[in-house]
CSV table of C-alpha atoms and ligand atoms in Angstrom, one decimal:
chain,number,residue,atom,x,y,z
A,1,MET,CA,-159.1,-110.3,-175.2
A,2,ALA,CA,-155.9,-109.2,-176.9
A,3,LEU,CA,-153.0,-106.8,-176.4
A,4,LEU,CA,-151.2,-105.3,-179.4
A,5,ILE,CA,-147.5,-104.4,-179.3
A,6,SER,CA,-146.1,-102.0,-181.8
A,7,VAL,CA,-142.5,-100.8,-181.7
A,8,SER,CA,-140.4,-98.5,-183.8
A,9,GLU,CA,-138.3,-99.8,-186.6
A,10,PHE,CA,-135.2,-98.7,-184.5
A,11,TRP,CA,-136.0,-101.2,-181.8
A,12,GLU,CA,-134.6,-104.6,-182.5
A,13,ASP,CA,-136.6,-106.7,-180.1
A,14,GLU,CA,-140.4,-106.8,-180.6
A,15,LYS,CA,-140.4,-110.6,-180.2
A,16,VAL,CA,-138.6,-110.2,-176.8
A,17,TRP,CA,-141.3,-107.7,-175.7
A,18,ARG,CA,-144.0,-110.1,-176.8
A,19,GLN,CA,-142.4,-112.9,-174.8
A,20,PHE,CA,-142.1,-111.0,-171.6
A,21,VAL,CA,-145.5,-109.3,-171.8
A,22,GLN,CA,-147.2,-112.6,-172.6
A,23,ALA,CA,-145.5,-114.3,-169.6
A,24,GLU,CA,-147.0,-111.6,-167.3
A,25,LEU,CA,-150.5,-111.7,-168.9
A,26,PRO,CA,-151.1,-115.4,-169.6
A,27,ASP,CA,-154.9,-114.9,-170.1
A,28,ILE,CA,-154.5,-112.2,-172.8
A,29,ASP,CA,-153.4,-112.9,-176.4
A,30,VAL,CA,-150.4,-110.7,-177.0
A,31,ARG,CA,-149.9,-109.9,-180.7
A,32,VAL,CA,-147.3,-107.9,-182.5
A,33,TYR,CA,-148.3,-105.4,-185.2
A,34,PRO,CA,-149.0,-105.9,-188.1
A,35,ASP,CA,-150.2,-109.4,-187.1
A,36,ASP,CA,-153.2,-108.0,-185.2
A,37,GLY,CA,-155.8,-110.8,-186.1
A,38,ASP,CA,-159.4,-109.9,-185.2
A,39,VAL,CA,-159.3,-106.1,-184.6
A,40,ASN,CA,-162.4,-106.3,-182.4
A,41,GLU,CA,-160.4,-108.4,-179.8
A,42,ILE,CA,-157.7,-105.7,-179.3
A,43,LYS,CA,-158.4,-104.1,-175.9
A,44,TYR,CA,-154.9,-102.7,-175.2
A,45,ALA,CA,-152.1,-101.3,-177.2
A,46,ALA,CA,-148.6,-101.1,-175.8
A,47,VAL,CA,-146.5,-98.9,-178.2
A,48,TRP,CA,-143.3,-97.1,-178.9
A,49,LYS,CA,-143.4,-94.9,-182.0
A,50,HIS,CA,-146.2,-96.9,-183.6
A,51,PRO,CA,-147.1,-96.2,-187.3
A,52,HIS,CA,-149.4,-93.3,-187.0
A,53,GLY,CA,-153.1,-94.0,-187.8
A,54,ILE,CA,-153.1,-97.7,-186.8
A,55,LEU,CA,-154.7,-97.3,-183.4
A,56,LYS,CA,-158.0,-96.1,-184.9
A,57,LYS,CA,-158.4,-99.6,-186.4
A,58,TYR,CA,-159.3,-101.0,-183.0
A,59,PRO,CA,-162.9,-100.2,-182.0
A,60,ASN,CA,-162.7,-101.8,-178.6
A,61,LEU,CA,-159.4,-100.3,-177.4
A,62,LYS,CA,-159.6,-99.4,-173.6
A,63,ALA,CA,-156.1,-97.9,-173.1
A,64,ILE,CA,-152.8,-97.0,-174.8
A,65,LEU,CA,-149.7,-97.9,-172.8
A,66,SER,CA,-146.3,-96.3,-173.6
A,67,LEU,CA,-143.4,-98.6,-173.8
A,68,GLY,CA,-141.1,-95.7,-172.9
A,69,ALA,CA,-141.1,-93.0,-170.3
A,70,GLY,CA,-142.4,-90.2,-172.6
A,71,VAL,CA,-145.8,-90.2,-174.3
A,72,ASP,CA,-145.1,-87.5,-177.0
A,73,HIS,CA,-144.6,-90.3,-179.6
A,74,ILE,CA,-148.3,-91.2,-178.9
A,75,LEU,CA,-149.7,-87.7,-178.8
A,76,SER,CA,-148.1,-86.8,-182.1
A,77,ASP,CA,-150.4,-89.3,-183.9
A,78,PRO,CA,-152.9,-87.1,-185.7
A,79,ASP,CA,-155.4,-90.1,-185.8
A,80,LEU,CA,-155.2,-90.9,-182.1
A,81,PRO,CA,-158.5,-92.3,-180.8
A,82,LYS,CA,-160.0,-89.7,-178.5
A,83,ASP,CA,-160.7,-90.0,-174.8
A,84,LEU,CA,-158.7,-93.1,-174.1
A,85,PRO,CA,-156.4,-93.2,-171.1
A,86,ILE,CA,-152.7,-93.0,-172.1
A,87,VAL,CA,-150.4,-94.6,-169.5
A,88,ARG,CA,-146.8,-93.5,-169.0
A,89,LEU,CA,-144.1,-96.0,-168.1
A,90,VAL,CA,-142.2,-95.5,-164.8
A,91,ASP,CA,-139.6,-98.3,-164.6
A,92,VAL,CA,-136.8,-98.6,-162.1
A,93,LYS,CA,-134.5,-100.1,-164.6
A,94,LEU,CA,-135.0,-97.2,-167.1
A,95,THR,CA,-134.5,-94.6,-164.3
A,96,HIS,CA,-131.3,-96.4,-163.3
A,97,GLU,CA,-130.0,-96.4,-166.8
A,98,MET,CA,-130.7,-92.7,-167.1
A,99,CYS,CA,-128.7,-92.1,-163.9
A,100,PHE,CA,-125.8,-94.0,-165.4
A,101,HIS,CA,-125.9,-91.9,-168.6
A,102,ALA,CA,-126.0,-88.7,-166.6
A,103,LEU,CA,-123.2,-89.8,-164.3
A,104,HIS,CA,-121.1,-90.9,-167.3
A,105,TRP,CA,-121.2,-87.4,-168.9
A,106,VAL,CA,-121.0,-85.4,-165.7
A,107,LEU,CA,-117.8,-87.3,-164.9
A,108,HIS,CA,-116.5,-87.0,-168.4
A,109,PHE,CA,-116.8,-83.2,-168.2
A,110,HIS,CA,-116.1,-82.7,-164.5
A,111,SER,CA,-112.9,-84.8,-164.6
A,112,ASP,CA,-111.6,-83.3,-167.8
A,113,HIS,CA,-111.8,-86.5,-169.8
A,114,TYR,CA,-113.0,-84.5,-172.8
A,115,LEU,CA,-109.7,-82.6,-172.7
A,116,TYR,CA,-107.6,-85.8,-172.3
A,117,MET,CA,-109.4,-87.4,-175.3
A,118,ASN,CA,-108.3,-84.5,-177.4
A,119,GLN,CA,-104.8,-84.5,-176.0
A,120,GLN,CA,-104.3,-88.2,-176.9
A,121,LEU,CA,-104.9,-87.3,-180.5
A,122,ASP,CA,-101.9,-84.9,-180.3
A,123,LYS,CA,-99.9,-87.3,-178.0
A,124,LYS,CA,-99.8,-84.5,-175.5
A,125,TRP,CA,-99.0,-85.2,-171.8
A,126,LEU,CA,-100.5,-82.4,-169.7
A,127,GLN,CA,-102.2,-82.7,-166.3
A,128,HIS,CA,-105.1,-80.4,-165.4
A,129,GLY,CA,-105.7,-79.7,-161.8
A,130,SER,CA,-108.9,-81.3,-160.4
A,131,ILE,CA,-112.0,-79.5,-159.2
A,132,GLN,CA,-113.9,-80.9,-156.2
A,133,PRO,CA,-117.5,-82.1,-156.8
A,134,GLU,CA,-118.8,-79.7,-154.1
A,135,ASP,CA,-117.4,-76.9,-156.2
A,136,ARG,CA,-119.3,-77.9,-159.2
A,137,SER,CA,-123.1,-77.3,-159.6
A,138,VAL,CA,-125.1,-79.7,-161.6
A,139,GLY,CA,-128.5,-78.3,-162.6
A,140,ILE,CA,-131.3,-80.7,-163.6
A,141,MET,CA,-134.3,-79.5,-165.5
A,142,GLY,CA,-137.2,-81.8,-164.9
A,143,LEU,CA,-137.6,-83.2,-161.4
A,144,GLY,CA,-139.9,-86.2,-162.0
A,145,ASN,CA,-138.9,-89.8,-161.2
A,146,ILE,CA,-135.9,-89.7,-163.5
A,147,GLY,CA,-134.7,-86.2,-162.6
A,148,LYS,CA,-134.9,-86.9,-158.9
A,149,GLY,CA,-133.1,-90.3,-159.3
A,150,ILE,CA,-130.3,-88.5,-161.2
A,151,GLY,CA,-130.1,-85.7,-158.6
A,152,THR,CA,-129.9,-88.2,-155.7
A,153,SER,CA,-127.1,-90.2,-157.3
A,154,LEU,CA,-125.1,-87.0,-158.0
A,155,VAL,CA,-125.7,-85.7,-154.4
A,156,SER,CA,-124.2,-89.0,-153.2
A,157,GLN,CA,-121.1,-88.3,-155.3
A,158,GLY,CA,-120.7,-85.0,-153.5
A,159,PHE,CA,-121.9,-82.6,-156.3
A,160,LYS,CA,-123.9,-79.5,-155.5
A,161,VAL,CA,-127.2,-80.3,-157.2
A,162,LEU,CA,-129.9,-77.8,-158.3
A,163,GLY,CA,-133.2,-78.5,-159.9
A,164,TRP,CA,-135.7,-76.6,-162.0
A,165,GLY,CA,-139.3,-77.5,-162.8
A,166,ALA,CA,-142.4,-75.8,-164.1
A,167,SER,CA,-144.2,-75.7,-160.8
A,168,GLN,CA,-143.6,-75.6,-157.0
A,169,LYS,CA,-142.7,-78.8,-155.2
A,170,SER,CA,-142.4,-79.8,-151.6
A,171,SER,CA,-139.0,-80.6,-150.2
A,172,LEU,CA,-136.4,-82.2,-152.5
A,173,GLY,CA,-133.9,-83.0,-149.8
A,174,ASP,CA,-130.4,-81.9,-150.8
A,175,ILE,CA,-131.5,-80.7,-154.2
A,176,LYS,CA,-132.0,-76.9,-154.2
A,177,TYR,CA,-135.2,-76.4,-156.2
A,178,PHE,CA,-136.1,-73.5,-158.5
A,179,PHE,CA,-139.4,-73.2,-160.4
A,180,GLY,CA,-141.3,-71.3,-163.0
A,181,ASP,CA,-140.2,-68.8,-165.7
A,182,GLU,CA,-139.1,-66.2,-163.1
A,183,GLN,CA,-136.5,-68.5,-161.5
A,184,LEU,CA,-135.2,-70.0,-164.7
A,185,GLY,CA,-132.5,-67.4,-165.2
A,186,ASP,CA,-131.3,-67.6,-161.6
A,187,PHE,CA,-131.2,-71.4,-161.8
A,188,LEU,CA,-129.2,-71.4,-165.1
A,189,GLY,CA,-126.8,-68.7,-163.7
A,190,LYS,CA,-125.8,-71.0,-160.9
A,191,THR,CA,-125.4,-74.2,-163.1
A,192,ASN,CA,-122.0,-75.5,-164.4
A,193,ILE,CA,-123.3,-78.7,-165.9
A,194,LEU,CA,-126.9,-78.6,-167.2
A,195,ILE,CA,-128.9,-81.9,-167.5
A,196,ASN,CA,-132.1,-81.7,-169.4
A,197,VAL,CA,-134.7,-84.4,-168.7
A,198,LEU,CA,-137.8,-82.4,-169.3
A,199,PRO,CA,-140.7,-83.9,-171.3
A,200,LEU,CA,-141.5,-82.2,-174.6
A,201,THR,CA,-144.7,-80.3,-174.2
A,202,LYS,CA,-146.1,-77.0,-175.7
A,203,ASP,CA,-144.5,-75.2,-172.7
A,204,THR,CA,-141.1,-76.8,-173.0
A,205,THR,CA,-140.7,-76.6,-176.8
A,206,ASN,CA,-137.8,-74.3,-177.6
A,207,LEU,CA,-137.5,-73.4,-173.9
A,208,LEU,CA,-133.7,-73.2,-174.0
A,209,GLY,CA,-132.8,-70.7,-176.7
A,210,LYS,CA,-129.9,-68.3,-177.0
A,211,GLN,CA,-131.2,-65.9,-174.3
A,212,GLU,CA,-131.6,-68.7,-171.7
A,213,LEU,CA,-128.4,-70.6,-172.6
A,214,GLN,CA,-126.5,-67.4,-172.3
A,215,CYS,CA,-127.5,-67.3,-168.6
A,216,LEU,CA,-125.3,-70.3,-168.0
A,217,PRO,CA,-121.9,-69.2,-166.8
A,218,ARG,CA,-119.2,-69.2,-169.5
A,219,GLY,CA,-117.5,-72.6,-169.8
A,220,SER,CA,-120.6,-74.6,-168.9
A,221,PHE,CA,-121.6,-78.1,-170.2
A,222,ILE,CA,-124.9,-79.5,-171.4
A,223,ILE,CA,-126.2,-83.0,-171.2
A,224,ASN,CA,-129.4,-83.2,-173.3
A,225,MET,CA,-131.1,-86.5,-172.6
A,226,GLY,CA,-134.9,-85.9,-172.2
A,227,ARG,CA,-136.3,-84.9,-175.5
A,228,GLY,CA,-135.2,-83.0,-178.5
A,229,GLY,CA,-137.0,-79.7,-179.4
A,230,ILE,CA,-136.3,-78.2,-175.9
A,231,VAL,CA,-132.7,-77.0,-176.5
A,232,ASN,CA,-132.6,-74.9,-179.6
A,233,GLU,CA,-129.8,-76.6,-181.6
A,234,THR,CA,-128.9,-73.6,-183.8
A,235,ASP,CA,-128.4,-71.5,-180.7
A,236,LEU,CA,-126.5,-74.2,-179.0
A,237,LEU,CA,-124.1,-74.5,-181.9
A,238,SER,CA,-123.5,-70.8,-182.0
A,239,LEU,CA,-122.8,-70.7,-178.2
A,240,LEU,CA,-120.4,-73.7,-178.6
A,241,ASP,CA,-118.6,-71.8,-181.4
A,242,GLU,CA,-118.3,-68.7,-179.3
A,243,GLY,CA,-116.9,-70.8,-176.4
A,244,HIS,CA,-119.7,-69.8,-174.1
A,245,ILE,CA,-120.6,-73.4,-173.7
A,246,THR,CA,-117.6,-75.8,-173.6
A,247,ALA,CA,-119.2,-79.0,-174.7
A,248,ALA,CA,-122.5,-80.8,-175.1
A,249,ALA,CA,-123.5,-84.5,-174.8
A,250,MET,CA,-126.5,-84.9,-177.0
A,251,ASP,CA,-128.7,-88.0,-176.8
A,252,VAL,CA,-132.0,-86.4,-178.1
A,253,PHE,CA,-132.6,-84.1,-181.1
A,254,GLU,CA,-135.2,-82.0,-182.8
A,255,GLN,CA,-135.2,-84.5,-185.6
A,256,GLU,CA,-134.4,-88.2,-185.0
A,257,PRO,CA,-132.6,-90.1,-186.4
A,258,LEU,CA,-130.2,-87.1,-186.6
A,259,PRO,CA,-129.9,-86.3,-190.4
A,260,ALA,CA,-126.4,-87.0,-191.8
A,261,ASN,CA,-126.0,-83.3,-192.8
A,262,ASN,CA,-126.7,-82.0,-189.3
A,263,PRO,CA,-123.6,-80.0,-188.2
A,264,LEU,CA,-123.9,-81.4,-184.7
A,265,TRP,CA,-122.5,-84.7,-186.0
A,266,SER,CA,-119.1,-83.2,-186.7
A,267,HIS,CA,-118.8,-80.5,-184.2
A,268,PRO,CA,-115.6,-81.1,-182.1
A,269,SER,CA,-117.3,-80.3,-178.8
A,270,VAL,CA,-120.4,-82.3,-179.3
A,271,TYR,CA,-120.8,-86.0,-178.2
A,272,ILE,CA,-123.6,-87.9,-179.9
A,273,THR,CA,-125.5,-91.0,-178.8
A,274,PRO,CA,-128.6,-92.2,-180.7
A,275,HIS,CA,-131.4,-91.7,-178.1
A,276,ILE,CA,-130.1,-94.6,-175.8
A,277,ALA,CA,-129.8,-92.8,-172.4
A,278,GLY,CA,-132.8,-94.8,-171.0
A,279,GLN,CA,-133.8,-97.8,-172.9
A,280,SER,CA,-136.9,-99.6,-171.7
A,281,ASN,CA,-136.2,-103.0,-170.2
A,282,PRO,CA,-138.7,-105.5,-171.6
A,283,LYS,CA,-138.6,-107.8,-168.6
A,284,SER,CA,-139.2,-105.2,-165.9
A,285,SER,CA,-141.5,-103.0,-168.0
A,286,ALA,CA,-143.7,-106.0,-168.8
A,287,LYS,CA,-144.4,-106.3,-165.1
A,288,THR,CA,-145.5,-102.6,-164.9
A,289,ILE,CA,-147.6,-102.9,-168.0
A,290,ALA,CA,-149.3,-106.1,-166.7
A,291,GLU,CA,-150.0,-104.4,-163.3
A,292,ASN,CA,-151.6,-101.5,-165.1
A,293,ILE,CA,-153.8,-103.7,-167.2
A,294,TYR,CA,-155.0,-105.6,-164.1
A,295,ARG,CA,-155.8,-102.3,-162.5
A,296,ILE,CA,-157.9,-101.2,-165.5
A,297,GLU,CA,-159.6,-104.6,-165.6
A,298,ASP,CA,-160.5,-104.1,-161.9
A,299,ASP,CA,-161.9,-100.6,-162.7
A,300,LYS,CA,-159.0,-98.8,-161.0
A,301,LEU,CA,-156.9,-96.1,-162.5
A,302,PRO,CA,-153.6,-97.1,-164.2
A,303,PHE,CA,-150.5,-95.2,-163.0
A,304,PRO,CA,-149.1,-92.8,-164.0
A,305,ILE,CA,-151.7,-91.6,-166.4
A,306,TYR,CA,-151.0,-88.8,-168.9
A,307,ASN,CA,-152.3,-85.5,-167.7
A,308,ILE,CA,-153.6,-83.3,-170.5
A,309,ASN,CA,-153.2,-80.1,-168.4
A,310,LYS,CA,-149.5,-80.8,-167.6
A,311,GLY,CA,-148.8,-82.1,-171.0
A,312,TYR,CA,-147.0,-85.2,-169.8
B,1,GLV,C1,-137.2,-92.7,-174.0
B,1,GLV,O1,-137.0,-91.7,-174.6
B,1,GLV,C2,-138.4,-92.9,-173.2
B,1,GLV,O2,-139.3,-92.0,-173.3
B,1,GLV,O3,-138.5,-93.9,-172.5
């Protein structure tokens, strides 16, 4: 039995992945694409942005495991073998990294560091009064593992935290929860710093266009760190130019890598990182992947499995 690893050209470490996954699965031959050997032996594929079309080469594939939190990179393969379980990755290290990324930008905006960075360019010494965290609302869109983790860490720093998701949820402790289309405007209207960690699905594509982003109070900030394609980038740029939105920290984009001629690169109020907010950790993820493979081999369901109705 063999497991195939295939990672994107923008990940440097496929050999490291192989080493950790192999250590967790000593009885399975772990191979790295394109060195797949006998294709009949491949029972599992663990992938991050694999070359589309390759998975249909393996007739005995039992499951596809994502090496990242999202599975949109798998679903976008037009030649995806049908009816195989697709397993998402929930990893504490990745959640922790996402919390750090969110906290970094929340503090950058909340504590006026974006202003002081610009002042330094002009050698300008000017102190801005501080706002208390309880007077600042951070609104999180997407309240799965990652969104809840971010919310909890911001609550512990004293911020007022709101959340929005597609469907109703039971109690979320100190996070005031809004849901569904009807409550989106109300949620946005109460948000000073918006964090987007929604998955990209047919329902979330282009969810935040001009009309929605205008519901944010004037002077708001955006931290876009789930998936591109949810915030409409053209509308965001025009609201930044109008000053309705003060600044945006963008880690994910409609098109990745972000093309050199995209105006976001050089906008003075946009901060760009190359989709690094939550990088999968090979050591801890390998354990989760191995647990899921043992579950499938024991005829149990892996967790969490992609749900076609929810779209993630
Ligand atoms: C990163 O974007 C991931 O889905 O893990």
